[in-house]
PDB file of C-alpha atoms and ligand atoms in Angstrom:
ATOM      1  CA  UNK A 109     -12.405  61.076 -18.211  1.00 93.00           C
ATOM      2  CA  UNK A 110     -11.188  57.540 -18.880  1.00 97.00           C
ATOM      3  CA  UNK A 111     -11.722  54.760 -16.364  1.00 98.00           C
ATOM      4  CA  UNK A 112      -7.989  54.659 -15.646  1.00 98.00           C
ATOM      5  CA  UNK A 113      -7.943  58.431 -14.982  1.00 98.00           C
ATOM      6  CA  UNK A 114     -10.933  58.104 -12.663  1.00 98.00           C
ATOM      7  CA  UNK A 115      -9.201  55.334 -10.717  1.00 98.00           C
ATOM      8  CA  UNK A 116      -6.010  57.398 -10.427  1.00 97.00           C
ATOM      9  CA  UNK A 117      -8.028  60.424  -9.227  1.00 98.00           C
ATOM     10  CA  UNK A 118      -9.941  58.394  -6.634  1.00 98.00           C
ATOM     11  CA  UNK A 119      -6.722  56.809  -5.465  1.00 97.00           C
ATOM     12  CA  UNK A 120      -5.288  60.252  -4.682  1.00 96.00           C
ATOM     13  CA  UNK A 121      -8.469  61.558  -3.071  1.00 97.00           C
ATOM     14  CA  UNK A 122      -8.744  58.537  -0.797  1.00 95.00           C
ATOM     15  CA  UNK A 123      -5.025  58.256  -0.079  1.00 96.00           C
ATOM     16  CA  UNK A 124      -5.041  54.692  -1.356  1.00 97.00           C
ATOM     17  CA  UNK A 125      -2.482  52.431  -3.005  1.00 97.00           C
ATOM     18  CA  UNK A 126      -3.094  49.492  -5.296  1.00 98.00           C
ATOM     19  CA  UNK A 127      -1.067  46.335  -4.734  1.00 98.00           C
ATOM     20  CA  UNK A 128      -1.483  43.802  -7.540  1.00 98.00           C
ATOM     21  CA  UNK A 129      -0.374  40.193  -7.770  1.00 98.00           C
ATOM     22  CA  UNK A 130       1.724  39.054 -10.749  1.00 98.00           C
ATOM     23  CA  UNK A 131      -1.349  37.158 -12.077  1.00 98.00           C
ATOM     24  CA  UNK A 132      -3.596  40.216 -12.342  1.00 98.00           C
ATOM     25  CA  UNK A 133      -4.903  41.424 -15.700  1.00 98.00           C
ATOM     26  CA  UNK A 134      -2.372  43.536 -17.659  1.00 98.00           C
ATOM     27  CA  UNK A 135      -4.406  46.749 -17.350  1.00 98.00           C
ATOM     28  CA  UNK A 136      -4.489  46.345 -13.558  1.00 98.00           C
ATOM     29  CA  UNK A 137      -0.753  45.674 -13.355  1.00 98.00           C
ATOM     30  CA  UNK A 138      -0.196  48.838 -15.388  1.00 98.00           C
ATOM     31  CA  UNK A 139      -1.980  51.124 -12.931  1.00 98.00           C
ATOM     32  CA  UNK A 140      -0.884  49.367  -9.727  1.00 98.00           C
ATOM     33  CA  UNK A 141       1.553  51.069  -7.371  1.00 97.00           C
ATOM     34  CA  UNK A 142       3.314  47.780  -6.905  1.00 98.00           C
ATOM     35  CA  UNK A 143       3.185  44.366  -8.617  1.00 98.00           C
ATOM     36  CA  UNK A 144       4.681  41.328  -6.924  1.00 97.00           C
ATOM     37  CA  UNK A 145       4.428  37.843  -5.470  1.00 96.00           C
ATOM     38  CA  UNK A 146       2.585  37.078  -2.246  1.00 94.00           C
ATOM     39  CA  UNK A 147       5.439  37.780   0.187  1.00 93.00           C
ATOM     40  CA  UNK A 148       6.468  40.987  -1.575  1.00 95.00           C
ATOM     41  CA  UNK A 149       2.895  42.281  -1.490  1.00 95.00           C
ATOM     42  CA  UNK A 150       2.583  41.516   2.244  1.00 92.00           C
ATOM     43  CA  UNK A 151       5.882  43.311   2.874  1.00 93.00           C
ATOM     44  CA  UNK A 152       4.802  46.314   0.806  1.00 95.00           C
ATOM     45  CA  UNK A 153       1.537  46.509   2.733  1.00 92.00           C
ATOM     46  CA  UNK A 154       3.487  46.552   6.017  1.00 91.00           C
ATOM     47  CA  UNK A 155       6.075  49.088   4.852  1.00 92.00           C
ATOM     48  CA  UNK A 156       3.487  51.530   3.504  1.00 91.00           C
ATOM     49  CA  UNK A 157       3.461  54.568   5.773  1.00 89.00           C
ATOM     50  CA  UNK A 158       1.348  57.159   3.949  1.00 92.00           C
ATOM     51  CA  UNK A 159      -1.678  55.365   2.501  1.00 95.00           C
ATOM     52  CA  UNK A 160      -4.780  54.899   4.630  1.00 93.00           C
ATOM     53  CA  UNK A 161      -6.337  52.368   2.287  1.00 96.00           C
ATOM     54  CA  UNK A 162      -4.794  49.381   0.550  1.00 97.00           C
ATOM     55  CA  UNK A 163      -6.591  47.968  -2.471  1.00 98.00           C
ATOM     56  CA  UNK A 164      -5.384  44.415  -2.706  1.00 97.00           C
ATOM     57  CA  UNK A 165      -5.934  43.322  -6.284  1.00 98.00           C
ATOM     58  CA  UNK A 166      -5.497  39.590  -5.798  1.00 98.00           C
ATOM     59  CA  UNK A 167      -7.410  36.845  -3.960  1.00 98.00           C
ATOM     60  CA  UNK A 168      -8.947  36.419  -0.492  1.00 96.00           C
ATOM     61  CA  UNK A 169      -6.052  34.969   1.498  1.00 96.00           C
ATOM     62  CA  UNK A 170      -3.627  37.687   0.351  1.00 96.00           C
ATOM     63  CA  UNK A 171      -6.019  40.471   1.367  1.00 96.00           C
ATOM     64  CA  UNK A 172      -6.626  38.717   4.687  1.00 97.00           C
ATOM     65  CA  UNK A 173      -2.891  38.631   5.383  1.00 96.00           C
ATOM     66  CA  UNK A 174      -2.644  42.342   4.547  1.00 95.00           C
ATOM     67  CA  UNK A 175      -5.512  43.058   6.980  1.00 96.00           C
ATOM     68  CA  UNK A 176      -3.821  41.018   9.731  1.00 97.00           C
ATOM     69  CA  UNK A 177      -0.499  42.802   9.193  1.00 94.00           C
ATOM     70  CA  UNK A 178      -2.078  46.289   8.954  1.00 93.00           C
ATOM     71  CA  UNK A 179      -4.868  46.556  11.513  1.00 93.00           C
ATOM     72  CA  UNK A 180      -4.766  50.365  11.302  1.00 93.00           C
ATOM     73  CA  UNK A 181      -5.389  50.463   7.535  1.00 94.00           C
ATOM     74  CA  UNK A 182      -8.478  49.746   5.488  1.00 96.00           C
ATOM     75  CA  UNK A 183      -7.855  46.744   3.233  1.00 97.00           C
ATOM     76  CA  UNK A 184     -10.144  46.390   0.220  1.00 98.00           C
ATOM     77  CA  UNK A 185     -10.591  43.417  -2.113  1.00 98.00           C
ATOM     78  CA  UNK A 186     -12.212  44.447  -5.441  1.00 98.00           C
ATOM     79  CA  UNK A 187     -14.183  41.170  -5.793  1.00 98.00           C
ATOM     80  CA  UNK A 188     -15.824  39.569  -2.780  1.00 93.00           C
ATOM     81  CA  UNK A 189     -15.913  36.079  -4.311  1.00 90.00           C
ATOM     82  CA  UNK A 190     -12.204  36.075  -5.263  1.00 97.00           C
ATOM     83  CA  UNK A 191     -11.473  32.862  -3.391  1.00 96.00           C
ATOM     84  CA  UNK A 192      -8.368  30.820  -4.036  1.00 98.00           C
ATOM     85  CA  UNK A 193      -9.667  27.236  -4.267  1.00 98.00           C
ATOM     86  CA  UNK A 194      -6.480  25.860  -2.751  1.00 98.00           C
ATOM     87  CA  UNK A 195      -6.880  28.039   0.319  1.00 98.00           C
ATOM     88  CA  UNK A 196     -10.288  26.449   0.962  1.00 97.00           C
ATOM     89  CA  UNK A 197      -8.821  22.932   0.943  1.00 98.00           C
ATOM     90  CA  UNK A 198      -7.454  22.982   4.470  1.00 98.00           C
ATOM     91  CA  UNK A 199      -9.926  23.232   7.349  1.00 98.00           C
ATOM     92  CA  UNK A 200      -9.170  23.755  11.023  1.00 98.00           C
ATOM     93  CA  UNK A 201     -10.619  20.293  11.797  1.00 98.00           C
ATOM     94  CA  UNK A 202      -8.192  18.714   9.336  1.00 98.00           C
ATOM     95  CA  UNK A 203      -5.240  20.507  10.981  1.00 98.00           C
ATOM     96  CA  UNK A 204      -6.411  19.311  14.415  1.00 98.00           C
ATOM     97  CA  UNK A 205      -6.690  15.724  13.153  1.00 98.00           C
ATOM     98  CA  UNK A 206      -3.093  15.762  11.879  1.00 98.00           C
ATOM     99  CA  UNK A 207      -1.829  17.428  15.046  1.00 98.00           C
ATOM    100  CA  UNK A 208      -3.326  14.552  17.056  1.00 98.00           C
ATOM    101  CA  UNK A 209      -1.456  12.049  14.895  1.00 98.00           C
ATOM    102  CA  UNK A 210       1.857  13.973  15.005  1.00 98.00           C
ATOM    103  CA  UNK A 211       1.786  16.000  18.239  1.00 98.00           C
ATOM    104  CA  UNK A 212       5.487  16.902  18.069  1.00 98.00           C
ATOM    105  CA  UNK A 213       5.600  17.995  14.438  1.00 98.00           C
ATOM    106  CA  UNK A 214       5.409  21.750  13.813  1.00 98.00           C
ATOM    107  CA  UNK A 215       2.638  22.875  11.447  1.00 98.00           C
ATOM    108  CA  UNK A 216       3.880  24.957   8.517  1.00 98.00           C
ATOM    109  CA  UNK A 217       1.186  26.573   6.415  1.00 98.00           C
ATOM    110  CA  UNK A 218       1.550  28.046   2.974  1.00 98.00           C
ATOM    111  CA  UNK A 219       0.109  31.586   2.964  1.00 98.00           C
ATOM    112  CA  UNK A 220      -2.493  30.199   0.530  1.00 98.00           C
ATOM    113  CA  UNK A 221      -4.737  29.345   3.505  1.00 98.00           C
ATOM    114  CA  UNK A 222      -7.546  31.139   5.262  1.00 97.00           C
ATOM    115  CA  UNK A 223      -6.769  33.169   8.398  1.00 98.00           C
ATOM    116  CA  UNK A 224      -8.691  30.646  10.526  1.00 98.00           C
ATOM    117  CA  UNK A 225      -6.250  27.927   9.442  1.00 98.00           C
ATOM    118  CA  UNK A 226      -3.193  30.184   9.928  1.00 98.00           C
ATOM    119  CA  UNK A 227      -4.309  30.710  13.528  1.00 98.00           C
ATOM    120  CA  UNK A 228      -3.648  26.994  14.114  1.00 98.00           C
ATOM    121  CA  UNK A 229      -0.149  26.795  12.684  1.00 98.00           C
ATOM    122  CA  UNK A 230       3.340  27.423  14.042  1.00 98.00           C
ATOM    123  CA  UNK A 231       4.721  29.320  11.088  1.00 98.00           C
ATOM    124  CA  UNK A 232       3.678  30.458   7.607  1.00 98.00           C
ATOM    125  CA  UNK A 233       5.654  30.339   4.381  1.00 98.00           C
ATOM    126  CA  UNK A 234       5.277  31.354   0.748  1.00 97.00           C
ATOM    127  CA  UNK A 235       6.603  29.619  -2.342  1.00 97.00           C
ATOM    128  CA  UNK A 236       9.555  32.057  -2.184  1.00 97.00           C
ATOM    129  CA  UNK A 237      10.734  30.953   1.273  1.00 97.00           C
ATOM    130  CA  UNK A 238       9.147  27.538   2.015  1.00 98.00           C
ATOM    131  CA  UNK A 239      12.504  25.722   1.877  1.00 98.00           C
ATOM    132  CA  UNK A 240      14.192  28.311   4.115  1.00 98.00           C
ATOM    133  CA  UNK A 241      11.321  28.199   6.641  1.00 98.00           C
ATOM    134  CA  UNK A 242      11.210  24.400   6.930  1.00 98.00           C
ATOM    135  CA  UNK A 243      15.031  24.142   7.046  1.00 98.00           C
ATOM    136  CA  UNK A 244      15.059  26.595   9.963  1.00 98.00           C
ATOM    137  CA  UNK A 245      12.813  24.435  12.150  1.00 98.00           C
ATOM    138  CA  UNK A 246      14.280  22.293  14.876  1.00 97.00           C
ATOM    139  CA  UNK A 247      12.390  19.181  13.778  1.00 98.00           C
ATOM    140  CA  UNK A 248      12.983  16.533  11.106  1.00 98.00           C
ATOM    141  CA  UNK A 249       9.269  15.996  10.583  1.00 98.00           C
ATOM    142  CA  UNK A 250       6.821  18.777   9.743  1.00 98.00           C
ATOM    143  CA  UNK A 251       3.155  18.957   8.813  1.00 99.00           C
ATOM    144  CA  UNK A 252       2.772  21.119   5.707  1.00 99.00           C
ATOM    145  CA  UNK A 253      -0.358  22.332   3.939  1.00 98.00           C
ATOM    146  CA  UNK A 254      -2.309  22.735   1.815  1.00 98.00           C
ATOM    147  CA  UNK A 255      -0.229  22.268  -1.363  1.00 98.00           C
ATOM    148  CA  UNK A 256       1.013  18.714  -1.816  1.00 98.00           C
ATOM    149  CA  UNK A 257       3.363  19.638  -4.665  1.00 98.00           C
ATOM    150  CA  UNK A 258       5.031  22.389  -2.648  1.00 98.00           C
ATOM    151  CA  UNK A 259       5.293  19.982   0.315  1.00 98.00           C
ATOM    152  CA  UNK A 260       7.092  17.430  -1.875  1.00 98.00           C
ATOM    153  CA  UNK A 261       9.361  20.132  -3.291  1.00 98.00           C
ATOM    154  CA  UNK A 262      10.321  21.229   0.234  1.00 98.00           C
ATOM    155  CA  UNK A 263      10.918  17.608   1.270  1.00 98.00           C
ATOM    156  CA  UNK A 264      13.317  17.072  -1.638  1.00 98.00           C
ATOM    157  CA  UNK A 265      15.158  20.327  -0.947  1.00 98.00           C
ATOM    158  CA  UNK A 266      15.475  19.960   2.852  1.00 98.00           C
ATOM    159  CA  UNK A 267      15.719  16.168   3.232  1.00 98.00           C
ATOM    160  CA  UNK A 268      13.160  16.389   6.042  1.00 98.00           C
ATOM    161  CA  UNK A 269       9.921  14.405   6.279  1.00 98.00           C
ATOM    162  CA  UNK A 270       7.292  16.835   5.056  1.00 98.00           C
ATOM    163  CA  UNK A 271       3.787  15.429   5.563  1.00 98.00           C
ATOM    164  CA  UNK A 272       1.188  17.052   3.289  1.00 98.00           C
ATOM    165  CA  UNK A 273      -2.055  18.074   4.975  1.00 98.00           C
ATOM    166  CA  UNK A 274      -4.522  17.311   3.493  1.00 98.00           C
ATOM    167  CA  UNK A 275      -2.868  14.498   1.540  1.00 98.00           C
ATOM    168  CA  UNK A 276      -4.258  15.784  -1.748  1.00 98.00           C
ATOM    169  CA  UNK A 277      -4.138  19.633  -1.684  1.00 98.00           C
ATOM    170  CA  UNK A 278      -3.447  21.304  -5.039  1.00 98.00           C
ATOM    171  CA  UNK A 279      -3.832  24.375  -7.234  1.00 98.00           C
ATOM    172  CA  UNK A 280      -6.238  23.605 -10.099  1.00 98.00           C
ATOM    173  CA  UNK A 281      -4.443  26.064 -12.407  1.00 98.00           C
ATOM    174  CA  UNK A 282      -0.953  24.673 -11.890  1.00 98.00           C
ATOM    175  CA  UNK A 283      -2.220  21.123 -12.307  1.00 98.00           C
ATOM    176  CA  UNK A 284      -2.924  21.964 -15.955  1.00 98.00           C
ATOM    177  CA  UNK A 285       0.775  21.950 -16.805  1.00 98.00           C
ATOM    178  CA  UNK A 286       2.027  18.672 -18.290  1.00 98.00           C
ATOM    179  CA  UNK A 287       5.621  17.581 -19.062  1.00 98.00           C
ATOM    180  CA  UNK A 288       4.446  16.323 -22.480  1.00 98.00           C
ATOM    181  CA  UNK A 289       3.602  19.911 -23.482  1.00 98.00           C
ATOM    182  CA  UNK A 290       7.060  21.088 -22.410  1.00 98.00           C
ATOM    183  CA  UNK A 291       8.628  18.300 -24.480  1.00 98.00           C
ATOM    184  CA  UNK A 292       6.820  19.550 -27.597  1.00 98.00           C
ATOM    185  CA  UNK A 293       7.748  23.169 -26.870  1.00 98.00           C
ATOM    186  CA  UNK A 294      11.382  22.195 -26.370  1.00 98.00           C
ATOM    187  CA  UNK A 295      11.406  20.746 -29.886  1.00 98.00           C
ATOM    188  CA  UNK A 296      10.045  24.038 -31.212  1.00 98.00           C
ATOM    189  CA  UNK A 297      12.410  26.139 -29.052  1.00 98.00           C
ATOM    190  CA  UNK A 298      15.490  23.957 -28.416  1.00 98.00           C
ATOM    191  CA  UNK A 299      17.476  26.792 -26.799  1.00 98.00           C
ATOM    192  CA  UNK A 300      14.703  27.759 -24.397  1.00 98.00           C
ATOM    193  CA  UNK A 301      15.074  27.735 -20.628  1.00 98.00           C
ATOM    194  CA  UNK A 302      12.160  26.341 -18.598  1.00 98.00           C
ATOM    195  CA  UNK A 303      10.941  27.918 -15.352  1.00 98.00           C
ATOM    196  CA  UNK A 304       8.017  26.641 -13.286  1.00 98.00           C
ATOM    197  CA  UNK A 305       6.181  27.358 -10.041  1.00 98.00           C
ATOM    198  CA  UNK A 306       6.554  24.777  -7.222  1.00 98.00           C
ATOM    199  CA  UNK A 307       2.752  24.342  -7.250  1.00 98.00           C
ATOM    200  CA  UNK A 308       3.311  22.323 -10.467  1.00 98.00           C
ATOM    201  CA  UNK A 309       3.653  18.541 -10.160  1.00 98.00           C
ATOM    202  CA  UNK A 310       7.037  16.922  -9.538  1.00 97.00           C
ATOM    203  CA  UNK A 311       6.980  15.554 -13.107  1.00 98.00           C
ATOM    204  CA  UNK A 312       6.593  19.110 -14.361  1.00 98.00           C
ATOM    205  CA  UNK A 313       9.265  20.454 -11.984  1.00 98.00           C
ATOM    206  CA  UNK A 314      11.696  17.870 -13.401  1.00 98.00           C
ATOM    207  CA  UNK A 315      11.453  19.544 -16.818  1.00 98.00           C
ATOM    208  CA  UNK A 316      12.538  22.902 -15.366  1.00 98.00           C
ATOM    209  CA  UNK A 317      15.849  24.733 -15.241  1.00 98.00           C
ATOM    210  CA  UNK A 318      14.415  26.887 -12.477  1.00 98.00           C
ATOM    211  CA  UNK A 319      11.661  26.391  -9.863  1.00 98.00           C
ATOM    212  CA  UNK A 320      10.497  29.408  -7.862  1.00 97.00           C
ATOM    213  CA  UNK A 321       7.834  31.884  -6.825  1.00 97.00           C
ATOM    214  CA  UNK A 322       6.351  34.231  -9.425  1.00 97.00           C
ATOM    215  CA  UNK A 323       8.734  37.099  -8.602  1.00 96.00           C
ATOM    216  CA  UNK A 324      11.703  34.747  -8.363  1.00 97.00           C
ATOM    217  CA  UNK A 325      10.817  33.665 -11.921  1.00 98.00           C
ATOM    218  CA  UNK A 326      10.812  37.321 -12.999  1.00 98.00           C
ATOM    219  CA  UNK A 327      14.318  37.720 -11.567  1.00 98.00           C
ATOM    220  CA  UNK A 328      15.488  34.478 -13.166  1.00 98.00           C
ATOM    221  CA  UNK A 329      14.164  35.620 -16.564  1.00 98.00           C
ATOM    222  CA  UNK A 330      16.113  38.894 -16.298  1.00 98.00           C
ATOM    223  CA  UNK A 331      19.354  37.220 -15.300  1.00 98.00           C
ATOM    224  CA  UNK A 332      19.134  34.225 -17.649  1.00 98.00           C
ATOM    225  CA  UNK A 333      21.137  34.329 -20.872  1.00 98.00           C
ATOM    226  CA  UNK A 334      18.305  32.417 -22.598  1.00 98.00           C
ATOM    227  CA  UNK A 335      16.487  34.402 -25.284  1.00 98.00           C
ATOM    228  CA  UNK A 336      13.373  32.246 -25.010  1.00 98.00           C
ATOM    229  CA  UNK A 337      11.780  31.073 -21.767  1.00 98.00           C
ATOM    230  CA  UNK A 338       9.034  28.483 -21.343  1.00 98.00           C
ATOM    231  CA  UNK A 339       6.843  29.506 -18.412  1.00 98.00           C
ATOM    232  CA  UNK A 340       4.998  27.100 -16.080  1.00 98.00           C
ATOM    233  CA  UNK A 341       2.725  29.392 -14.121  1.00 98.00           C
ATOM    234  CA  UNK A 342      -0.432  31.490 -14.528  1.00 98.00           C
ATOM    235  CA  UNK A 343      -0.623  33.505 -17.751  1.00 98.00           C
ATOM    236  CA  UNK A 344      -0.874  36.922 -16.051  1.00 98.00           C
ATOM    237  CA  UNK A 345       2.856  36.835 -15.343  1.00 98.00           C
ATOM    238  CA  UNK A 346       3.616  37.076 -19.062  1.00 98.00           C
ATOM    239  CA  UNK A 347       2.668  40.750 -19.067  1.00 98.00           C
ATOM    240  CA  UNK A 348       5.327  41.616 -16.498  1.00 98.00           C
ATOM    241  CA  UNK A 349       7.906  39.304 -18.065  1.00 98.00           C
ATOM    242  CA  UNK A 350       7.458  40.877 -21.504  1.00 98.00           C
ATOM    243  CA  UNK A 351       7.472  44.405 -20.113  1.00 98.00           C
ATOM    244  CA  UNK A 352      10.692  43.850 -18.184  1.00 98.00           C
ATOM    245  CA  UNK A 353      12.424  41.871 -20.951  1.00 98.00           C
ATOM    246  CA  UNK A 354      11.346  43.366 -24.295  1.00 98.00           C
ATOM    247  CA  UNK A 355      13.979  41.487 -26.298  1.00 98.00           C
ATOM    248  CA  UNK A 356      13.142  38.046 -24.885  1.00 98.00           C
ATOM    249  CA  UNK A 357      10.420  35.627 -25.927  1.00 98.00           C
ATOM    250  CA  UNK A 358       8.090  33.996 -23.386  1.00 98.00           C
ATOM    251  CA  UNK A 359       6.011  30.932 -24.148  1.00 98.00           C
ATOM    252  CA  UNK A 360       3.369  29.676 -21.722  1.00 98.00           C
ATOM    253  CA  UNK A 361       3.838  25.929 -21.127  1.00 98.00           C
ATOM    254  CA  UNK A 362       0.057  25.517 -21.348  1.00 98.00           C
ATOM    255  CA  UNK A 363      -1.902  28.197 -23.172  1.00 96.00           C
ATOM    256  CA  UNK A 364      -5.060  27.966 -21.061  1.00 96.00           C
ATOM    257  CA  UNK A 365      -3.329  28.228 -17.687  1.00 98.00           C
ATOM    258  CA  UNK A 366      -5.584  30.893 -16.227  1.00 98.00           C
ATOM    259  CA  UNK A 367      -6.561  31.306 -12.570  1.00 98.00           C
ATOM    260  CA  UNK A 368     -10.267  32.231 -12.847  1.00 98.00           C
ATOM    261  CA  UNK A 369     -10.293  33.751  -9.373  1.00 98.00           C
ATOM    262  CA  UNK A 370      -7.387  36.096 -10.049  1.00 98.00           C
ATOM    263  CA  UNK A 371      -9.128  37.244 -13.209  1.00 98.00           C
ATOM    264  CA  UNK A 372     -12.330  38.239 -11.369  1.00 98.00           C
ATOM    265  CA  UNK A 373     -10.712  41.600 -10.644  1.00 98.00           C
ATOM    266  CA  UNK A 374     -11.257  44.097 -13.468  1.00 98.00           C
ATOM    267  CA  UNK A 375     -10.669  47.843 -13.901  1.00 98.00           C
ATOM    268  CA  UNK A 376     -14.427  48.411 -13.440  1.00 98.00           C
ATOM    269  CA  UNK A 377     -14.377  46.507 -10.140  1.00 98.00           C
ATOM    270  CA  UNK A 378     -11.279  48.388  -9.044  1.00 98.00           C
ATOM    271  CA  UNK A 379     -13.091  51.655  -9.689  1.00 98.00           C
ATOM    272  CA  UNK A 380     -16.207  50.592  -7.730  1.00 98.00           C
ATOM    273  CA  UNK A 381     -14.012  49.237  -4.964  1.00 98.00           C
ATOM    274  CA  UNK A 382     -12.320  52.621  -4.516  1.00 98.00           C
ATOM    275  CA  UNK A 383     -15.492  54.675  -4.993  1.00 98.00           C
ATOM    276  CA  UNK A 384     -17.701  52.694  -2.606  1.00 98.00           C
ATOM    277  CA  UNK A 385     -14.846  51.479  -0.390  1.00 97.00           C
ATOM    278  CA  UNK A 386     -15.800  47.844  -0.681  1.00 96.00           C
ATOM    279  CA  UNK A 387     -15.153  45.077   0.041  1.00 97.00           C
ATOM    280  CA  UNK A 388     -13.497  45.727   3.378  1.00 98.00           C
ATOM    281  CA  UNK A 389     -11.549  42.689   4.546  1.00 97.00           C
ATOM    282  CA  UNK A 390     -11.390  42.188   8.295  1.00 97.00           C
ATOM    283  CA  UNK A 391     -10.257  39.282  10.432  1.00 98.00           C
ATOM    284  CA  UNK A 392     -11.756  38.756  13.910  1.00 97.00           C
ATOM    285  CA  UNK A 393      -9.312  39.718  16.689  1.00 96.00           C
ATOM    286  CA  UNK A 394      -8.448  36.359  18.329  1.00 97.00           C
ATOM    287  CA  UNK A 395      -7.849  34.762  14.914  1.00 98.00           C
ATOM    288  CA  UNK A 396      -5.863  37.756  13.633  1.00 98.00           C
ATOM    289  CA  UNK A 397      -3.648  37.741  16.743  1.00 98.00           C
ATOM    290  CA  UNK A 398      -2.766  34.049  16.380  1.00 98.00           C
ATOM    291  CA  UNK A 399      -2.308  34.208  12.601  1.00 98.00           C
ATOM    292  CA  UNK A 400      -0.075  37.272  12.992  1.00 98.00           C
ATOM    293  CA  UNK A 401       2.314  35.301  15.198  1.00 98.00           C
ATOM    294  CA  UNK A 402       2.746  32.717  12.417  1.00 98.00           C
ATOM    295  CA  UNK A 403       3.264  35.437   9.784  1.00 97.00           C
ATOM    296  CA  UNK A 404       5.730  37.356  11.986  1.00 97.00           C
ATOM    297  CA  UNK A 405       7.733  34.189  12.569  1.00 98.00           C
ATOM    298  CA  UNK A 406       8.015  33.780   8.813  1.00 97.00           C
ATOM    299  CA  UNK A 407       9.236  37.370   8.407  1.00 96.00           C
ATOM    300  CA  UNK A 408      11.875  36.827  11.122  1.00 96.00           C
ATOM    301  CA  UNK A 409      13.328  33.944   9.102  1.00 95.00           C
ATOM    302  CA  UNK A 410      12.848  35.372   5.639  1.00 89.00           C
ATOM    303  CA  UNK A 411      13.560  39.095   5.438  1.00 73.00           C
TER     304      UNK A 411
HETATM  305  P1  13P B 144       3.552  33.507  -5.474  1.00 83.48           P
HETATM  306  O1  13P B 144       3.773  33.810  -4.037  1.00 83.48           O
HETATM  307  O2  13P B 144       4.661  32.771  -6.113  1.00 83.48           O
HETATM  308  O3  13P B 144       3.207  34.749  -6.228  1.00 83.48           O
HETATM  309  O4  13P B 144       2.334  32.492  -5.588  1.00 83.48           O
HETATM  310  C1  13P B 144       1.041  32.778  -5.208  1.00 83.48           C
HETATM  311  C2  13P B 144       0.086  31.896  -5.861  1.00 83.48           C
HETATM  312  O5  13P B 144      -1.085  31.935  -5.583  1.00 83.48           O
HETATM  313  C3  13P B 144       0.576  30.951  -6.840  1.00 83.48           C
HETATM  314  O6  13P B 144      -0.464  30.277  -7.412  1.00 83.48           O
HETATM  315 FE1  SF4 B 145      -4.953  29.880  -5.799  1.00 83.48          FE
HETATM  316 FE2  SF4 B 145      -3.848  28.548  -7.814  1.00 83.48          FE
HETATM  317 FE3  SF4 B 145      -5.084  30.835  -8.278  1.00 83.48          FE
HETATM  318 FE4  SF4 B 145      -2.730  30.791  -6.984  1.00 83.48          FE
HETATM  319  S1  SF4 B 145      -3.131  30.205  -9.126  1.00 83.48           S
HETATM  320  S2  SF4 B 145      -4.527  31.975  -6.429  1.00 83.48           S
HETATM  321  S3  SF4 B 145      -2.961  28.901  -5.803  1.00 83.48           S
HETATM  322  S4  SF4 B 145      -5.995  28.923  -7.533  1.00 83.48           S
END
């Protein structure tokens, strides 16, 4: 029996579903029950009625959110060390320091944070709804972390004062994209449309026809009349883009834009994860309760 067949069999036996992020390896996306961006995957995890186990093929903070939102289900992460480096950049102490400086400013945290940090914020957001979330708040100044580029994007879109916490938070993969590379690609593909993730720098965002979350980019690609699209996000998304748009051409704005953490998950690890039911992701109760409030508030605003 092939590895894929064994995974499918185990999935049935254990009443499990596989949720995979748009950056996962192609072979994982192909066997997943659902592929999406971070908010879609959280929603799917919440809506799932039948499965007892959710295999979250992504990184730590996404599996943690799924565990917080589904305390009655077993949430498994195929690789224990699959840590998003950006999510580690904001500590609770740092949040407390900024809250002391701006006691009246609400704290908005990108879901790319650890549950301990989420427990200290007022509301969460993802790249798909960050503008909507900040615009909905009854305050002209907000503390926003940990991604500085997303904070600046939200500030430009809402006109509010969005203070990045920490001042320097970033995604190492999205920092690889450079406007100079887009300029060269535009010469090679003059008709191409450019779409980028808001984790890219402002300079990079300025080159784009569209800025959005990974799934918003997938929708844009489908609806766009452009035959060629230059893509400013992690390379895993190309698999889905090509599958959904077989007649269109997709060019990565930087060939080596790979998130090493997302790529830690493999079919072999998925198989072991299901077979041995590891690694179970749990969040201690008081933290989960507080973090859930911030996630629920986000879902109230962004359905
Ligand atoms: P999306 O929510 O757009 O999928 O982004 C998650 C992420 O980690 C981007 O680097
Ligand atoms: Fe984290 Fe960046 Fe990887 Fe997304 S692409 S999971 S933000 S390191």
